[in-house]
Short mmCIF file of C-alpha atoms and ligand atoms in Angstrom, two decimals:
data_model
loop_
_atom_site.label_atom_id
_atom_site.label_comp_id
_atom_site.label_asym_id
_atom_site.label_seq_id
_atom_site.Cartn_x
_atom_site.Cartn_y
_atom_site.Cartn_z
CA UNK I 15 -35.43 -62.89 48.95
CA UNK I 16 -37.92 -64.16 46.62
CA UNK I 17 -38.60 -68.00 46.82
CA UNK I 18 -37.42 -68.90 42.95
CA UNK I 19 -40.02 -70.46 40.54
CA UNK I 20 -38.14 -70.30 37.39
CA UNK I 21 -35.28 -72.67 37.30
CA UNK I 22 -32.34 -73.35 34.97
CA UNK I 23 -31.55 -76.85 35.18
CA UNK I 24 -27.58 -77.72 33.29
CA UNK I 25 -27.29 -81.42 32.81
CA UNK I 26 -31.06 -81.86 32.70
CA UNK I 27 -31.09 -84.41 30.51
CA UNK I 28 -28.93 -86.93 32.17
CA UNK I 29 -29.49 -89.58 34.66
CA UNK I 30 -29.96 -87.33 38.18
CA UNK I 31 -30.89 -84.12 35.88
CA UNK I 32 -33.82 -85.87 34.42
CA UNK I 33 -34.71 -87.58 37.78
CA UNK I 34 -35.13 -83.85 39.03
CA UNK I 35 -37.04 -82.47 36.45
CA UNK I 36 -39.49 -84.65 37.13
CA UNK I 37 -39.46 -83.88 40.60
CA UNK I 38 -39.71 -80.38 39.98
CA UNK I 39 -42.29 -80.10 37.62
CA UNK I 40 -44.17 -82.04 39.86
CA UNK I 41 -43.97 -79.47 42.53
CA UNK I 42 -44.66 -76.43 40.35
CA UNK I 43 -41.38 -75.07 39.44
CA UNK I 44 -41.04 -74.13 35.67
CA UNK I 45 -37.76 -75.22 34.22
CA UNK I 46 -35.11 -74.44 31.45
CA UNK I 47 -32.93 -76.96 30.64
CA UNK I 48 -29.92 -77.22 28.89
CA UNK I 49 -27.25 -80.04 27.68
CA UNK I 50 -25.19 -80.73 24.69
CA UNK I 51 -26.12 -84.51 25.39
CA UNK I 52 -22.62 -85.89 25.63
CA UNK I 53 -23.81 -88.07 27.60
CA UNK I 54 -27.87 -88.29 27.72
CA UNK I 55 -30.02 -88.06 24.60
CA UNK I 56 -32.86 -85.85 24.06
CA UNK I 57 -35.42 -88.66 24.13
CA UNK I 58 -35.38 -88.22 27.86
CA UNK I 59 -37.51 -85.04 27.38
CA UNK I 60 -40.72 -87.11 25.95
CA UNK I 61 -40.20 -89.61 28.78
CA UNK I 62 -40.25 -86.61 31.31
CA UNK I 63 -43.35 -85.04 29.66
CA UNK I 64 -45.08 -88.81 29.83
CA UNK I 65 -44.37 -89.34 33.44
CA UNK I 66 -45.37 -85.69 34.76
CA UNK I 67 -48.16 -84.94 32.28
CA UNK I 68 -46.63 -81.61 32.08
CA UNK I 69 -44.63 -79.58 29.24
CA UNK I 70 -40.79 -79.79 30.26
CA UNK I 71 -40.29 -76.07 29.15
CA UNK I 72 -37.44 -74.66 26.55
CA UNK I 73 -35.03 -76.59 26.33
CA UNK I 74 -31.52 -75.91 24.58
CA UNK I 75 -28.92 -77.91 23.10
CA UNK I 76 -25.58 -75.98 24.44
CA UNK I 77 -22.42 -76.64 25.72
CA UNK I 78 -22.32 -74.70 29.28
CA UNK I 79 -18.51 -73.50 28.36
CA UNK I 80 -19.89 -71.25 25.32
CA UNK I 81 -20.71 -68.18 27.32
CA UNK I 82 -22.33 -66.16 24.51
CA UNK I 83 -25.38 -69.35 24.20
CA UNK I 84 -25.52 -69.53 28.02
CA UNK I 85 -25.91 -65.31 28.15
CA UNK I 86 -28.51 -65.55 25.43
CA UNK I 87 -30.44 -68.45 27.42
CA UNK I 88 -30.48 -66.08 30.70
CA UNK I 89 -31.65 -62.66 28.32
CA UNK I 90 -34.60 -64.90 27.08
CA UNK I 91 -35.77 -66.25 30.46
CA UNK I 92 -36.66 -64.55 33.97
CA UNK I 93 -34.14 -67.28 35.47
CA UNK I 94 -34.59 -67.15 39.30
CA UNK I 95 -32.11 -70.07 40.50
CA UNK I 96 -30.12 -72.55 39.00
CA UNK I 97 -29.30 -76.53 39.24
CA UNK I 98 -26.10 -76.85 38.29
CA UNK I 99 -25.49 -80.99 36.88
CA UNK I 100 -23.66 -80.88 33.58
CA UNK I 101 -20.39 -82.51 34.08
CA UNK I 102 -18.01 -85.39 32.91
CA UNK I 103 -18.54 -87.78 36.01
CA UNK I 104 -16.27 -91.14 35.33
CA UNK I 105 -13.43 -91.21 37.79
CA UNK I 106 -11.46 -93.82 35.39
CA UNK I 107 -11.50 -91.38 32.22
CA UNK I 108 -11.00 -88.46 34.27
CA UNK I 109 -7.37 -90.00 34.86
CA UNK I 110 -7.15 -90.55 30.83
CA UNK I 111 -8.66 -87.15 29.98
CA UNK I 112 -7.87 -84.34 32.84
CA UNK I 113 -8.05 -81.14 30.46
CA UNK I 114 -11.48 -82.45 29.03
CA UNK I 115 -12.72 -82.87 32.81
CA UNK I 116 -11.11 -79.34 34.24
CA UNK I 117 -12.76 -78.23 31.58
CA UNK I 118 -15.98 -78.97 31.63
CA UNK I 119 -16.38 -79.14 35.28
CA UNK I 120 -14.44 -76.50 36.66
CA UNK I 121 -14.38 -73.98 33.39
CA UNK I 122 -18.24 -74.97 32.86
CA UNK I 123 -18.83 -73.62 36.77
CA UNK I 124 -16.99 -70.29 35.98
CA UNK I 125 -18.65 -69.49 32.69
CA UNK I 126 -21.95 -70.18 34.31
CA UNK I 127 -20.97 -67.93 37.55
CA UNK I 128 -20.25 -65.50 35.34
CA UNK I 129 -23.37 -65.45 33.34
CA UNK I 130 -25.64 -65.88 36.67
CA UNK I 131 -23.81 -62.69 38.13
CA UNK I 132 -24.16 -61.25 34.75
CA UNK I 133 -28.03 -61.57 34.98
CA UNK I 134 -28.26 -60.72 38.39
CA UNK I 135 -29.60 -64.29 39.25
CA UNK I 136 -27.20 -65.49 42.73
CA UNK I 137 -29.11 -68.74 43.48
CA UNK I 138 -27.54 -71.91 43.01
CA UNK I 139 -27.84 -75.97 43.80
CA UNK I 140 -24.50 -77.43 43.01
CA UNK I 141 -23.81 -81.28 42.48
CA UNK I 142 -20.36 -82.38 44.24
CA UNK I 143 -19.63 -86.07 44.91
CA UNK I 144 -18.26 -87.96 47.78
CA UNK I 145 -15.49 -88.81 45.76
CA UNK I 146 -13.80 -85.39 47.07
CA UNK I 147 -13.36 -87.39 50.75
CA UNK I 148 -10.69 -90.01 48.96
CA UNK I 149 -9.78 -92.87 50.80
CA UNK I 150 -11.25 -91.11 54.32
CA UNK I 151 -11.22 -94.22 56.11
CA UNK I 152 -14.01 -96.58 57.85
CA UNK I 153 -17.34 -95.00 59.25
CA UNK I 154 -19.47 -92.30 58.25
CA UNK I 155 -18.19 -89.27 57.17
CA UNK I 156 -19.59 -86.17 57.92
CA UNK I 157 -19.23 -82.36 55.83
CA UNK I 158 -16.25 -81.60 58.28
CA UNK I 159 -14.10 -84.46 56.70
CA UNK I 160 -10.98 -82.86 54.95
CA UNK I 161 -11.01 -83.46 51.23
CA UNK I 162 -8.38 -85.78 50.04
CA UNK I 163 -9.44 -86.10 45.98
CA UNK I 164 -7.17 -88.95 44.23
CA UNK I 165 -8.46 -87.92 40.85
CA UNK I 166 -8.81 -85.42 38.14
CA UNK I 167 -12.61 -85.82 38.85
CA UNK I 168 -12.69 -85.62 42.45
CA UNK I 169 -10.38 -82.63 42.05
CA UNK I 170 -12.81 -80.65 39.43
CA UNK I 171 -15.48 -80.86 42.31
CA UNK I 172 -13.32 -80.04 44.90
CA UNK I 173 -11.82 -77.16 43.35
CA UNK I 174 -15.70 -76.07 42.29
CA UNK I 175 -16.45 -76.03 45.75
CA UNK I 176 -14.00 -73.88 46.74
CA UNK I 177 -14.55 -71.47 43.78
CA UNK I 178 -17.88 -71.49 45.26
CA UNK I 179 -16.91 -70.82 48.69
CA UNK I 180 -14.94 -67.73 47.52
CA UNK I 181 -17.54 -66.37 45.58
CA UNK I 182 -20.09 -66.92 48.24
CA UNK I 183 -18.02 -65.11 50.47
CA UNK I 184 -17.02 -61.74 48.09
CA UNK I 185 -20.02 -61.70 46.67
CA UNK I 186 -22.68 -61.33 49.27
CA UNK I 187 -25.52 -62.08 47.27
CA UNK I 188 -24.68 -65.45 46.16
CA UNK I 189 -26.52 -68.44 47.90
CA UNK I 190 -24.86 -71.79 47.34
CA UNK I 191 -26.04 -75.15 48.29
CA UNK I 192 -23.93 -77.59 47.83
CA UNK I 193 -24.74 -81.26 47.69
CA UNK I 194 -22.07 -83.87 48.08
CA UNK I 195 -24.20 -87.17 46.70
CA UNK I 196 -22.74 -90.57 47.48
CA UNK I 197 -24.05 -92.94 45.23
CA UNK I 198 -27.20 -92.26 43.13
CA UNK I 199 -28.72 -95.35 41.98
CA UNK I 200 -32.37 -96.62 40.37
CA UNK I 201 -34.97 -95.06 38.58
CA UNK I 202 -38.27 -93.47 38.43
CA UNK I 203 -40.77 -96.43 39.82
CA UNK I 204 -42.92 -95.96 36.25
CA UNK I 205 -40.42 -97.69 34.30
CA UNK I 206 -39.77 -94.80 32.19
CA UNK I 207 -37.45 -93.05 33.49
CA UNK I 208 -33.61 -94.50 34.43
CA UNK I 209 -30.00 -94.21 34.03
CA UNK I 210 -28.61 -94.84 30.30
CA UNK I 211 -25.14 -93.61 30.08
CA UNK I 212 -23.69 -93.51 26.18
CA UNK I 213 -21.54 -96.71 25.66
CA UNK I 214 -20.12 -99.26 28.67
CA UNK I 215 -20.91 -98.74 31.76
CA UNK I 216 -18.50 -97.61 34.65
CA UNK I 217 -20.94 -97.92 37.84
CA UNK I 218 -22.03 -100.89 39.62
CA UNK I 219 -25.66 -100.80 38.91
CA UNK I 220 -26.16 -99.93 35.38
CA UNK I 221 -23.70 -102.63 34.73
CA UNK I 222 -25.68 -104.77 37.02
CA UNK I 223 -28.56 -104.10 35.04
CA UNK I 224 -27.14 -104.89 31.91
CA UNK I 225 -26.03 -108.41 32.91
CA UNK I 226 -29.43 -109.28 33.91
CA UNK I 227 -31.28 -107.88 30.66
CA UNK I 228 -28.02 -109.95 28.80
CA UNK I 229 -26.18 -106.95 26.92
CA UNK I 230 -23.43 -107.77 29.31
CA UNK I 231 -22.26 -111.58 30.12
CA UNK I 232 -20.91 -110.95 33.50
CA UNK I 233 -20.46 -108.59 36.04
CA UNK I 234 -16.95 -108.24 37.21
CA UNK I 235 -16.82 -107.98 40.99
CA UNK I 236 -13.55 -105.64 41.50
CA UNK I 237 -11.52 -107.40 44.44
CA UNK I 238 -13.51 -109.31 47.04
CA UNK I 239 -10.46 -109.15 49.54
CA UNK I 240 -11.01 -105.94 51.30
CA UNK I 241 -11.10 -105.74 54.90
CA UNK I 242 -15.11 -105.80 54.92
CA UNK I 243 -17.65 -109.05 56.05
CA UNK I 244 -17.75 -110.12 52.33
CA UNK I 245 -14.92 -108.97 51.30
CA UNK I 246 -16.19 -106.76 48.62
CA UNK I 247 -16.02 -103.08 48.87
CA UNK I 248 -19.15 -101.27 50.37
CA UNK I 249 -20.77 -97.71 49.46
CA UNK I 250 -23.54 -95.75 50.46
CA UNK I 251 -26.24 -96.45 47.51
CA UNK I 252 -28.82 -93.54 47.58
CA UNK I 253 -32.50 -93.75 45.39
CA UNK I 254 -32.30 -91.38 42.69
CA UNK I 255 -35.63 -90.01 43.65
CA UNK I 256 -34.89 -89.69 47.14
CA UNK I 257 -31.73 -87.32 45.80
CA UNK I 258 -34.32 -85.45 43.29
CA UNK I 259 -36.55 -84.89 46.13
CA UNK I 260 -33.19 -83.11 48.15
CA UNK I 261 -32.54 -80.86 45.14
CA UNK I 262 -36.47 -79.88 45.10
CA UNK I 263 -36.16 -79.30 49.23
CA UNK I 264 -32.96 -77.14 48.50
CA UNK I 265 -34.59 -75.07 45.92
CA UNK I 266 -37.39 -74.37 48.50
CA UNK I 267 -35.12 -73.08 50.93
CA UNK I 268 -32.88 -71.19 49.25
CA UNK I 269 -34.54 -68.05 49.60
CA UNK I 270 -34.32 -68.24 53.39
CA UNK I 271 -30.49 -68.81 53.36
CA UNK I 272 -27.67 -67.03 52.69
CA UNK I 273 -23.96 -67.88 51.95
CA UNK I 274 -22.88 -71.22 51.02
CA UNK I 275 -23.83 -74.79 52.92
CA UNK I 276 -22.63 -78.15 51.90
CA UNK I 277 -24.43 -81.45 52.67
CA UNK I 278 -24.26 -84.88 52.27
CA UNK I 279 -26.68 -86.87 50.45
CA UNK I 280 -26.60 -90.45 51.40
CA UNK I 281 -28.52 -93.02 53.37
CA UNK I 282 -25.78 -93.26 56.12
CA UNK I 283 -25.82 -96.87 55.82
CA UNK I 284 -23.64 -99.22 53.50
CA UNK I 285 -24.18 -101.87 51.22
CA UNK I 286 -21.37 -104.25 49.34
CA UNK I 287 -21.15 -105.52 46.06
CA UNK I 288 -22.15 -108.66 46.82
CA UNK I 289 -25.31 -107.36 48.83
CA UNK I 290 -26.05 -105.14 45.29
CA UNK I 291 -26.14 -108.32 43.22
CA UNK I 292 -28.06 -110.49 45.43
CA UNK I 293 -30.50 -107.65 45.65
CA UNK I 294 -30.71 -107.04 42.15
CA UNK I 295 -30.99 -110.97 41.32
CA UNK I 296 -34.20 -111.15 43.53
CA UNK I 297 -35.81 -108.01 42.09
CA UNK I 298 -34.95 -109.31 38.25
CA UNK I 299 -35.82 -112.72 39.42
CA UNK I 300 -32.56 -114.43 37.75
CA UNK I 301 -29.18 -114.49 39.64
CA UNK I 302 -26.78 -112.43 38.56
CA UNK I 303 -23.63 -113.90 36.94
CA UNK I 304 -20.08 -112.68 38.10
CA UNK I 305 -16.73 -113.14 38.29
CA UNK I 306 -14.24 -111.81 40.92
CA UNK I 307 -11.46 -109.93 39.49
CA UNK I 308 -8.47 -107.80 40.65
CA UNK I 309 -9.45 -104.54 42.92
CA UNK I 310 -9.87 -101.55 40.46
CA UNK I 311 -7.20 -99.09 40.83
CA UNK I 312 -8.29 -95.91 43.06
CA UNK I 313 -11.01 -97.78 44.48
CA UNK I 314 -11.48 -97.29 48.57
CA UNK I 315 -12.63 -99.96 50.68
CA UNK I 316 -15.55 -98.09 52.49
CA UNK I 317 -17.50 -94.65 51.67
CA UNK I 318 -20.41 -94.09 53.85
CA UNK I 319 -22.25 -90.70 54.74
CA UNK I 320 -23.03 -89.08 57.83
CA UNK I 321 -26.18 -87.50 56.65
CA UNK I 322 -27.74 -86.03 59.66
CA UNK I 323 -26.41 -82.34 59.06
CA UNK I 324 -29.42 -82.21 56.18
CA UNK I 325 -31.72 -84.37 57.76
CA UNK I 326 -31.20 -81.56 60.90
CA UNK I 327 -31.32 -78.72 58.38
CA UNK I 328 -34.29 -79.39 56.51
CA UNK I 329 -35.96 -83.00 57.59
CA UNK I 330 -35.13 -84.57 54.42
CA UNK I 331 -33.95 -88.63 54.81
CA UNK I 332 -34.15 -90.97 51.88
CA UNK I 333 -37.31 -92.99 52.29
CA UNK I 334 -36.36 -95.62 49.34
CA UNK I 335 -34.67 -98.87 50.26
CA UNK I 336 -32.07 -101.45 48.01
CA UNK I 337 -35.06 -103.65 47.23
CA UNK I 338 -36.49 -100.27 45.84
CA UNK I 339 -33.46 -99.11 44.30
CA UNK I 340 -32.76 -102.42 42.27
CA UNK I 341 -36.63 -103.22 41.25
CA UNK I 342 -36.88 -99.75 39.76
CA UNK I 343 -33.51 -100.09 37.96
CA UNK I 344 -34.62 -103.60 36.83
CA UNK I 345 -38.12 -102.01 35.75
CA UNK I 346 -36.43 -99.77 33.63
CA UNK I 347 -33.82 -101.76 31.88
CA UNK I 348 -36.51 -104.71 31.25
CA UNK I 349 -38.86 -101.73 29.63
CA UNK I 350 -35.86 -100.17 27.92
CA UNK I 351 -33.54 -102.93 27.08
CA UNK I 352 -31.21 -100.50 24.57
CA UNK I 353 -31.99 -97.51 26.76
CA UNK I 354 -34.06 -94.21 25.08
CA UNK I 355 -32.16 -94.99 21.68
CA UNK I 356 -34.98 -98.09 21.12
P1 LIG H 407 -24.68 -87.58 33.66
O1 LIG H 407 -23.74 -88.05 32.72
O2 LIG H 407 -26.27 -88.76 33.44
O3 LIG H 407 -25.52 -86.17 33.49
C1 LIG H 407 -24.95 -85.40 33.20
C2 LIG H 407 -25.35 -84.20 32.24
O4 LIG H 407 -24.33 -83.16 31.50
C3 LIG H 407 -25.37 -85.50 30.64
O5 LIG H 407 -26.49 -85.39 30.20
C4 LIG H 407 -24.32 -84.61 30.10
O6 LIG H 407 -24.75 -84.55 28.61
C5 LIG H 407 -24.37 -82.83 30.29
N1 LIG H 407 -23.18 -82.50 30.09
C6 LIG H 407 -21.55 -82.72 30.13
N2 LIG H 407 -20.74 -81.87 29.79
C7 LIG H 407 -21.96 -80.56 29.85
C8 LIG H 407 -21.76 -79.63 28.99
N3 LIG H 407 -19.85 -78.90 28.58
N4 LIG H 407 -22.29 -79.01 28.63
C9 LIG H 407 -23.49 -79.22 28.65
N5 LIG H 407 -24.38 -80.34 29.17
C10 LIG H 407 -23.15 -80.69 29.79
O7 LIG H 407 -24.34 -87.73 35.30
P2 LIG H 407 -25.24 -87.63 36.39
O8 LIG H 407 -25.34 -89.15 37.14
O9 LIG H 407 -26.70 -87.20 36.67
O10 LIG H 407 -24.42 -86.65 37.30
C11 LIG H 407 -25.21 -85.28 37.47
C12 LIG H 407 -24.13 -84.70 38.57
O11 LIG H 407 -24.21 -84.99 39.48
C13 LIG H 407 -22.73 -84.31 37.95
O12 LIG H 407 -22.35 -83.13 38.13
C14 LIG H 407 -21.87 -85.49 38.58
O13 LIG H 407 -20.59 -84.90 38.63
C15 LIG H 407 -22.36 -85.35 40.05
N6 LIG H 407 -22.51 -86.69 40.51
C16 LIG H 407 -22.61 -87.93 39.93
C17 LIG H 407 -23.25 -88.53 40.82
C18 LIG H 407 -23.34 -90.41 40.36
O14 LIG H 407 -22.99 -91.11 41.12
N7 LIG H 407 -24.14 -90.22 39.57
C19 LIG H 407 -22.25 -89.12 42.06
C20 LIG H 407 -21.72 -87.56 42.85
C21 LIG H 407 -21.97 -86.70 41.64
C1 LIG H 408 -19.19 -99.20 43.46
C2 LIG H 408 -18.53 -100.17 43.96
C3 LIG H 408 -16.47 -100.93 42.64
C4 LIG H 408 -18.50 -101.66 38.98
C5 LIG H 408 -17.79 -93.43 41.93
C6 LIG H 408 -17.66 -91.94 42.07
C7 LIG H 408 -18.63 -91.21 43.49
C8 LIG H 408 -19.95 -91.17 42.26
C9 LIG H 408 -20.17 -92.94 41.86
C10 LIG H 408 -19.76 -89.12 41.29
C11 LIG H 408 -17.40 -100.26 43.96
C12 LIG H 408 -17.66 -101.92 42.56
C13 LIG H 408 -18.27 -101.30 40.23
C14 LIG H 408 -18.27 -102.93 38.35
C15 LIG H 408 -17.54 -103.48 40.69
N1 LIG H 408 -20.06 -90.64 41.07
N2 LIG H 408 -17.89 -102.29 40.75
N3 LIG H 408 -17.95 -103.71 39.30
O1 LIG H 408 -16.82 -95.83 42.16
O2 LIG H 408 -18.06 -96.16 44.16
O3 LIG H 408 -18.08 -94.09 42.95
O4 LIG H 408 -19.43 -93.50 41.04
O5 LIG H 408 -19.44 -88.09 41.91
O6 LIG H 408 -18.61 -89.88 43.19
O7 LIG H 408 -16.35 -92.02 42.71
O8 LIG H 408 -19.27 -96.18 41.97
O9 LIG H 408 -20.84 -97.87 41.02
O10 LIG H 408 -18.26 -97.77 40.22
O11 LIG H 408 -18.54 -98.55 42.04
O12 LIG H 408 -17.03 -104.23 41.78
O13 LIG H 408 -18.44 -103.37 37.25
O14 LIG H 408 -18.58 -101.48 42.67
O15 LIG H 408 -15.28 -101.11 43.01
O16 LIG H 408 -16.88 -100.98 45.03
P1 LIG H 408 -17.95 -95.81 43.00
P2 LIG H 408 -19.14 -97.44 41.20
#
């Protein structure tokens, strides 16, 4: 099959999408980007152009579920492959708005698959999530760990994976590389691009960054009574530029692949909440004020990737450590105290 050169990036204005756009432009890919800006801002494209010194390409404000608008994008551009980031991603919000989550994440994915198939585009890189493993227990989890999603967000990603596996089994032209990310954090080292969620962040790293800059008064540490060395929960934090690089390699490899393949993306090493807090304090030069509060509903003690499969398949391994993640995240926050909106 022909190696893809023109890539449709859905959700390309978002956190992982925008960093992936940089990586793809830096490696000569041509991009078409769609996003409805429900959790992002179009300002990000000026930043991407500054960082890469390249034109982003065509950008469309549209909802992934809008079949006609989506079809028109495929009509207009010679798209070879798609990287599908567009989704809602907040676990807590998904328990309050399950219909919205299934509609955007699942119906959005089937709308995309239909448009792809109608336009004879069959190569896809899909954003999945370690949250599908649920409370799978201790130790690094490999891709054979049974999926046991515990909330509508995680279920929506698991349903998408099953749809994609079924589509690949029945329509042999389709090739899907499904990447299950653990906890992508950090920012582009330029300080121009980073994580800028709308409203109050849910995730640890953007919350810590907003405490460090004074937008939030202190971090709430959700539980210090887990059976972990310091009592706080352990996650596998992965630099967003390493995450972006894995997508570029996935696209490089798509044309030599067939069917569906699933890979974990993680470092393979866990860090506790207090270790992240200490590392961010060291990066920003002042300790992060925090208060321990009860556990957050639905949190699990530990989620760490066995990322051996992707290393064996593609030779990919993360190159950046927790100090880099905190340093880059702090640089973005310090230079953009109010995010892209300022
Ligand atoms: P993000 O919210 O920053 O990016 C998602 C983008 O999709 C946003 O720009 C948003 O505006 C857009 N979008 C949402 N609904 C849309 C719709 N209906 N039509 C068009 N655009 C829409 O999130 P992110 O962290 O960059 O996550 C990207 C992908 O990675 C998501 O699929 C998410 O589920 C997955 N993921 C993220 C993480 C993480 O920790 N950030 C971990 C695992 C998986
Ligand atoms: C990390 C740790 C919290 C905020 C979720 C999804 C996962 C992926 C990333 C999308 C936990 C603790 C957090 C705070 C805290 N996203 N924490 N105070 O929950 O591991 O993963 O987002 O797919 O799939 O499940 O990430 O960053 O929210 O939390 O103490 O204010 O930080 O309890 O232990 P999580 P997170």
